Coordinates of C-alpha atoms in Angstrom, one line a residue:
X1 CA -0.3 -0.4 -0.3
X2 CA 1.1 3.7 -0.5
X3 CA -0.5 6.8 0.9
X4 CA -0.3 9.8 -1.1
X5 CA 3.0 11.2 -0.2
X6 CA 4.4 8.2 -1.9
X7 CA 2.5 8.8 -5.3
X8 CA 4.3 12.5 -4.8
X9 CA 7.4 11.0 -5.2
X10 CA 6.7 9.0 -7.9
X11 CA 6.0 5.8 -6.4
X12 CA 2.8 3.8 -8.2
X13 CA 1.7 1.2 -6.7
X14 CA 2.2 -2.4 -8.3
X15 CA -1.1 -3.5 -9.2
X16 CA -0.8 0.6 -11.2
X17 CA 2.1 -0.3 -13.2
X18 CA 1.6 -0.2 -17.1
X19 CA 1.6 -3.4 -19.2
X20 CA 5.0 -4.2 -20.4
X21 CA 5.8 -4.0 -23.9
X22 CA 8.8 -5.7 -25.7
X23 CA 11.1 -2.7 -27.5
X24 CA 9.2 0.1 -25.5
X25 CA 11.8 1.6 -23.6
X26 CA 10.5 5.0 -23.6
X27 CA 12.7 7.7 -25.5
X28 CA 15.7 5.3 -25.8
X29 CA 16.4 4.5 -29.5
X30 CA 15.7 0.7 -30.5
X31 CA 18.2 -0.8 -33.0
X32 CA 17.0 -3.0 -35.7
X33 CA 16.6 -6.9 -34.8
X34 CA 18.7 -9.2 -36.1
X35 CA 16.3 -12.0 -37.9
X36 CA 17.5 -15.4 -37.0
X37 CA 17.9 -17.7 -40.2
X38 CA 15.2 -19.8 -40.9
X39 CA 15.2 -23.6 -39.8
X40 CA 15.3 -24.9 -43.3
X41 CA 17.6 -22.8 -45.0
X42 CA 21.0 -22.4 -43.2
X43 CA 23.9 -20.5 -44.6
X44 CA 25.7 -23.5 -45.6
X45 CA 22.1 -24.8 -47.3
X46 CA 22.2 -22.0 -49.0
X47 CA 25.9 -21.7 -50.1
X48 CA 25.3 -24.9 -51.8
X49 CA 22.3 -23.9 -53.4
X50 CA 24.1 -20.9 -55.3
X51 CA 27.0 -23.5 -56.1
X52 CA 24.9 -25.5 -57.3
X53 CA 22.9 -23.2 -59.9
X54 CA 26.0 -21.4 -60.7
X55 CA 27.4 -25.1 -62.2
X56 CA 24.4 -25.5 -63.9
X57 CA 24.6 -22.4 -65.8
X58 CA 27.8 -23.0 -66.9
X59 CA 26.9 -25.5 -69.6
X60 CA 23.4 -23.9 -69.8
X61 CA 25.1 -21.3 -71.5
X62 CA 26.7 -23.1 -73.7
X63 CA 23.6 -25.0 -74.8
X64 CA 22.0 -21.5 -75.7
X65 CA 25.1 -20.8 -78.1
X66 CA 25.4 -24.2 -79.5
X67 CA 21.1 -23.9 -80.4
X68 CA 21.5 -20.4 -81.7
X69 CA 24.3 -21.8 -83.9
X70 CA 22.0 -24.5 -85.2
X71 CA 19.3 -22.9 -85.7
X72 CA 21.4 -20.2 -87.8
X73 CA 22.8 -22.8 -89.9
X74 CA 19.9 -25.6 -90.2
X75 CA 16.4 -23.2 -89.5
X76 CA 13.6 -25.6 -88.9
X77 CA 10.1 -24.0 -89.9
X78 CA 11.4 -20.7 -90.5
X79 CA 13.9 -18.6 -91.7
X80 CA 17.6 -18.1 -90.7
X81 CA 18.4 -16.2 -88.2
X82 CA 19.6 -12.9 -89.1
X83 CA 23.1 -11.6 -87.7
X84 CA 21.3 -9.4 -85.1
X85 CA 19.4 -12.2 -84.0
X86 CA 22.2 -14.4 -83.8
X87 CA 24.2 -11.7 -81.9
X88 CA 21.1 -11.5 -79.8
X89 CA 21.1 -14.9 -78.8
X90 CA 24.8 -15.6 -77.8
X91 CA 24.2 -12.5 -75.5
X92 CA 21.3 -14.7 -73.6
X93 CA 24.1 -17.5 -73.6
X94 CA 26.7 -15.1 -71.7
X95 CA 24.0 -13.5 -69.7
X96 CA 23.3 -16.8 -68.7
X97 CA 26.6 -18.5 -68.6
X98 CA 28.7 -15.3 -66.9
X99 CA 26.2 -13.1 -65.9
X100 CA 24.8 -15.1 -63.2
X101 CA 28.0 -16.1 -61.4
X102 CA 28.5 -12.4 -61.9
X103 CA 25.8 -11.1 -59.8
X104 CA 26.7 -13.8 -57.1
X105 CA 30.2 -12.9 -56.8
X106 CA 29.3 -9.4 -56.4
X107 CA 26.6 -10.0 -53.8
X108 CA 29.3 -12.3 -51.9
X109 CA 31.9 -9.5 -51.7
X110 CA 29.6 -6.9 -50.7
X111 CA 28.2 -9.2 -48.0
X112 CA 31.8 -9.8 -46.8
X113 CA 32.7 -5.8 -46.3
X114 CA 30.0 -6.1 -43.7
X115 CA 30.5 -9.8 -42.2
X116 CA 33.9 -10.5 -42.3
X117 CA 33.1 -13.7 -40.5
X118 CA 31.1 -15.1 -43.7
X119 CA 31.9 -18.0 -45.5
X120 CA 34.5 -17.8 -48.5
X121 CA 33.0 -20.9 -50.3
X122 CA 30.5 -19.1 -52.8
X123 CA 32.8 -16.6 -53.4
X124 CA 35.8 -19.0 -54.3
X125 CA 33.1 -21.2 -56.4
X126 CA 31.9 -18.2 -58.3
X127 CA 34.9 -17.0 -59.2
X128 CA 36.5 -20.2 -60.6
X129 CA 33.4 -20.9 -62.7
X130 CA 34.0 -17.2 -64.7
X131 CA 37.5 -18.1 -65.0
X132 CA 35.6 -20.9 -67.3
X133 CA 33.0 -19.0 -68.7
X134 CA 34.5 -15.3 -69.3
X135 CA 37.4 -16.7 -71.8
X136 CA 34.7 -19.1 -73.3
X137 CA 31.4 -16.5 -73.6
X138 CA 33.8 -13.8 -74.3
X139 CA 35.9 -15.4 -77.5
X140 CA 32.3 -16.6 -79.1
X141 CA 31.3 -13.0 -78.1
X142 CA 34.4 -11.0 -79.9
X143 CA 33.9 -13.2 -83.4
X144 CA 30.5 -12.8 -83.3
X145 CA 30.4 -9.2 -83.1
X146 CA 33.3 -8.9 -85.4
X147 CA 30.9 -11.1 -88.1
X148 CA 27.9 -8.6 -87.4
X149 CA 30.2 -5.3 -88.1
X150 CA 31.8 -6.8 -91.4
X151 CA 28.3 -8.3 -92.6
X152 CA 27.0 -4.8 -91.8
X153 CA 30.2 -3.5 -94.0
X154 CA 29.3 -5.9 -96.6
X155 CA 25.8 -5.0 -96.9
X156 CA 26.7 -1.1 -97.2
X157 CA 28.5 -1.5 -100.3
X158 CA 26.8 -1.0 -103.9
X159 CA 27.0 -3.5 -106.4
X160 CA 30.3 -4.4 -108.3
X161 CA 30.8 -3.2 -112.1
X162 CA 30.1 -6.8 -113.0
X163 CA 27.2 -7.2 -111.3
X164 CA 25.4 -4.1 -112.9
X165 CA 26.1 -5.4 -116.2
X166 CA 22.2 -6.2 -116.8
X167 CA 21.8 -2.5 -117.3
X168 CA 24.2 -2.6 -120.2
X169 CA 23.5 -5.5 -121.8
X170 CA 20.8 -8.3 -122.0
X171 CA 22.9 -11.3 -120.1
X172 CA 20.0 -13.4 -120.4
X173 CA 19.9 -13.0 -124.0
X174 CA 23.5 -13.7 -124.5
X175 CA 23.3 -16.8 -122.3
X176 CA 20.6 -18.2 -124.2
X177 CA 22.3 -17.9 -127.9
X178 CA 25.7 -19.3 -126.4
X179 CA 24.0 -22.4 -125.1
X180 CA 22.3 -23.0 -128.3
X181 CA 25.1 -22.2 -130.9
X182 CA 27.3 -24.8 -127.8
X183 CA 24.5 -27.5 -128.5
X184 CA 24.6 -27.1 -132.4
X185 CA 28.1 -27.5 -132.5
X186 CA 27.8 -30.7 -130.6
X187 CA 25.3 -32.1 -133.4
X188 CA 21.9 -31.7 -131.4
X189 CA 19.2 -29.4 -132.0
X190 CA 18.3 -26.8 -128.9
X191 CA 14.6 -26.4 -130.7
X192 CA 13.7 -29.9 -130.0
X193 CA 10.8 -30.9 -127.4
X194 CA 11.6 -32.4 -123.7
X195 CA 9.6 -35.2 -122.3
X196 CA 7.6 -32.4 -120.6
X197 CA 6.6 -30.8 -123.8
X198 CA 8.9 -27.7 -123.3
X199 CA 11.9 -26.4 -125.3
X200 CA 14.8 -28.7 -125.0
X201 CA 17.1 -25.9 -124.5
X202 CA 15.6 -23.4 -122.2
X203 CA 16.6 -20.5 -119.8
X204 CA 15.4 -20.8 -116.5
X205 CA 15.7 -17.3 -113.8
X206 CA 16.5 -18.2 -110.5
X207 CA 17.0 -15.6 -107.6
X208 CA 20.1 -14.8 -105.9
X209 CA 22.3 -12.7 -103.8
X210 CA 25.1 -10.2 -105.0
X211 CA 28.0 -9.6 -103.2
X212 CA 26.2 -7.2 -100.6
X213 CA 24.0 -9.9 -100.0
X214 CA 20.9 -7.7 -101.7
X215 CA 18.5 -9.6 -104.0
X216 CA 19.9 -10.4 -107.2
X217 CA 19.0 -12.4 -110.4
X218 CA 21.0 -15.5 -112.1
X219 CA 19.9 -17.5 -115.5
X220 CA 20.7 -21.5 -116.0
X221 CA 20.9 -22.6 -119.4
X222 CA 20.1 -26.2 -119.7
X223 CA 20.0 -29.0 -122.4
X224 CA 20.3 -32.6 -121.9
X225 CA 19.9 -35.0 -124.8
X226 CA 18.3 -37.6 -122.4
X227 CA 15.5 -35.9 -122.0
X228 CA 14.4 -34.8 -125.7
X229 CA 12.4 -36.2 -127.9
X230 CA 12.8 -36.5 -131.5
X231 CA 11.0 -34.8 -134.7
X232 CA 8.5 -37.6 -134.2
X233 CA 8.3 -37.7 -130.6
X234 CA 10.5 -40.6 -129.9
X235 CA 12.6 -40.7 -126.9
X236 CA 16.2 -41.9 -126.9
X237 CA 16.8 -45.5 -126.6
X238 CA 17.7 -47.0 -123.8
X239 CA 21.5 -47.6 -122.7
X240 CA 22.2 -45.1 -125.4
X241 CA 25.6 -43.3 -124.6
X242 CA 25.1 -39.9 -126.9
X243 CA 22.3 -38.6 -129.4
X244 CA 22.0 -40.2 -132.8
X245 CA 23.0 -36.9 -134.3
X246 CA 26.1 -36.1 -131.6
X247 CA 29.4 -35.1 -133.5
X248 CA 31.4 -34.7 -130.2
X249 CA 33.1 -31.7 -132.3
X250 CA 34.7 -30.3 -128.7
X251 CA 36.9 -28.5 -131.3
X252 CA 34.3 -26.6 -132.7
X253 CA 32.7 -25.7 -129.1
X254 CA 36.3 -24.2 -128.0
X255 CA 36.4 -22.0 -131.2
X256 CA 33.0 -20.5 -130.7
X257 CA 33.6 -20.1 -127.0
X258 CA 36.6 -18.3 -127.7
X259 CA 35.0 -15.9 -130.3
X260 CA 32.6 -15.1 -127.2
X261 CA 35.3 -14.5 -124.7
X262 CA 34.5 -17.6 -122.9
X263 CA 37.6 -20.0 -122.0
X264 CA 37.0 -23.7 -122.2
X265 CA 38.7 -25.6 -118.9
X266 CA 39.0 -29.5 -119.5
X267 CA 37.3 -31.1 -115.9
X268 CA 37.7 -34.5 -114.9
X269 CA 39.1 -37.7 -116.4
X270 CA 35.8 -37.9 -118.8
X271 CA 36.9 -37.8 -122.3
X272 CA 35.1 -34.6 -123.8
X273 CA 34.0 -33.2 -120.4
X274 CA 34.9 -29.1 -120.0
X275 CA 33.3 -26.2 -118.5
X276 CA 33.0 -22.6 -119.9
X277 CA 35.2 -20.1 -118.0
X278 CA 34.6 -16.1 -117.9
X279 CA 33.8 -13.1 -115.4
X280 CA 29.7 -13.4 -116.4
X281 CA 29.2 -17.3 -115.5
X282 CA 30.0 -19.0 -112.4
X283 CA 33.1 -21.9 -112.5
X284 CA 30.7 -25.0 -112.0
X285 CA 28.7 -24.9 -115.5
X286 CA 29.8 -28.3 -117.7
X287 CA 29.5 -29.5 -120.8
X288 CA 29.6 -33.1 -121.7
X289 CA 29.7 -34.1 -125.9
X290 CA 26.3 -36.5 -125.4
X291 CA 25.7 -33.4 -125.6
X292 CA 24.7 -32.2 -121.9
X293 CA 25.2 -28.3 -121.3
X294 CA 24.5 -26.4 -118.3
X295 CA 25.9 -22.8 -117.7
X296 CA 25.0 -20.9 -114.7
X297 CA 25.5 -16.9 -114.7
X298 CA 26.5 -14.8 -111.8
X299 CA 24.3 -12.8 -109.5
X300 CA 23.4 -9.9 -111.8
X301 CA 21.3 -6.8 -110.4
X302 CA 18.0 -7.7 -111.5
X303 CA 16.3 -4.9 -113.8

């Protein structure tokens, strides 16, 4: 029991004391509480999880790089990736293989500045993985970046003088004339019909890419005596080695080509097999004395 004199001196009966509240210390500042680690996620478990994730991220970045490379070379159900798409894909691979260990390493360094007793296991593991990932992805990105820049410079170039020749002359007509005269020099008739009912000696138009990868056009002249029919509609006899009218006069073809500025180059060991060589023809056209004639132009500016 207390009397009024006790109350005057600040003595308060025990029954009248205010209830105690945790952290209630009047005006005294209360520092932040240190959270207790979760019972199921100890520092050791956390370190094991981070190390495992970084080990998985290392091959995962490489798998992404391989997938991008395969998509660029062998598109499935869609067009090839352009260089920008390829570069973005490799950047994603680097972000997975290198970016994640970098983030972990930075966080661990900052954590150790606050707590010197923190384990170094995660930091050492991240640095070891980066020692593998950085050179690997660095070489890939350097190569892909250089290739992308080179491609951009290539696309910026104007068509060459040779590619613009169709603006000055009719390359398609020149090829058709050269092909027909070659067939006639070998003793065949390019005006005969093929088994499909079309002219035996024909020129086909195809799309192509110029040196700067812009869209262009090329022409192919083809004649094959084995797919032709005679004036009466008969097909070549099975097992025949040449057309009945074939002369095999290779010298006449060589003379004809030289008059047109085209050089005849012997190809392979088969007698009479040669190809036409000129700046406006591709280097693989082939002629057989049967006769079989195949000549393809280079890629020209489409007009």
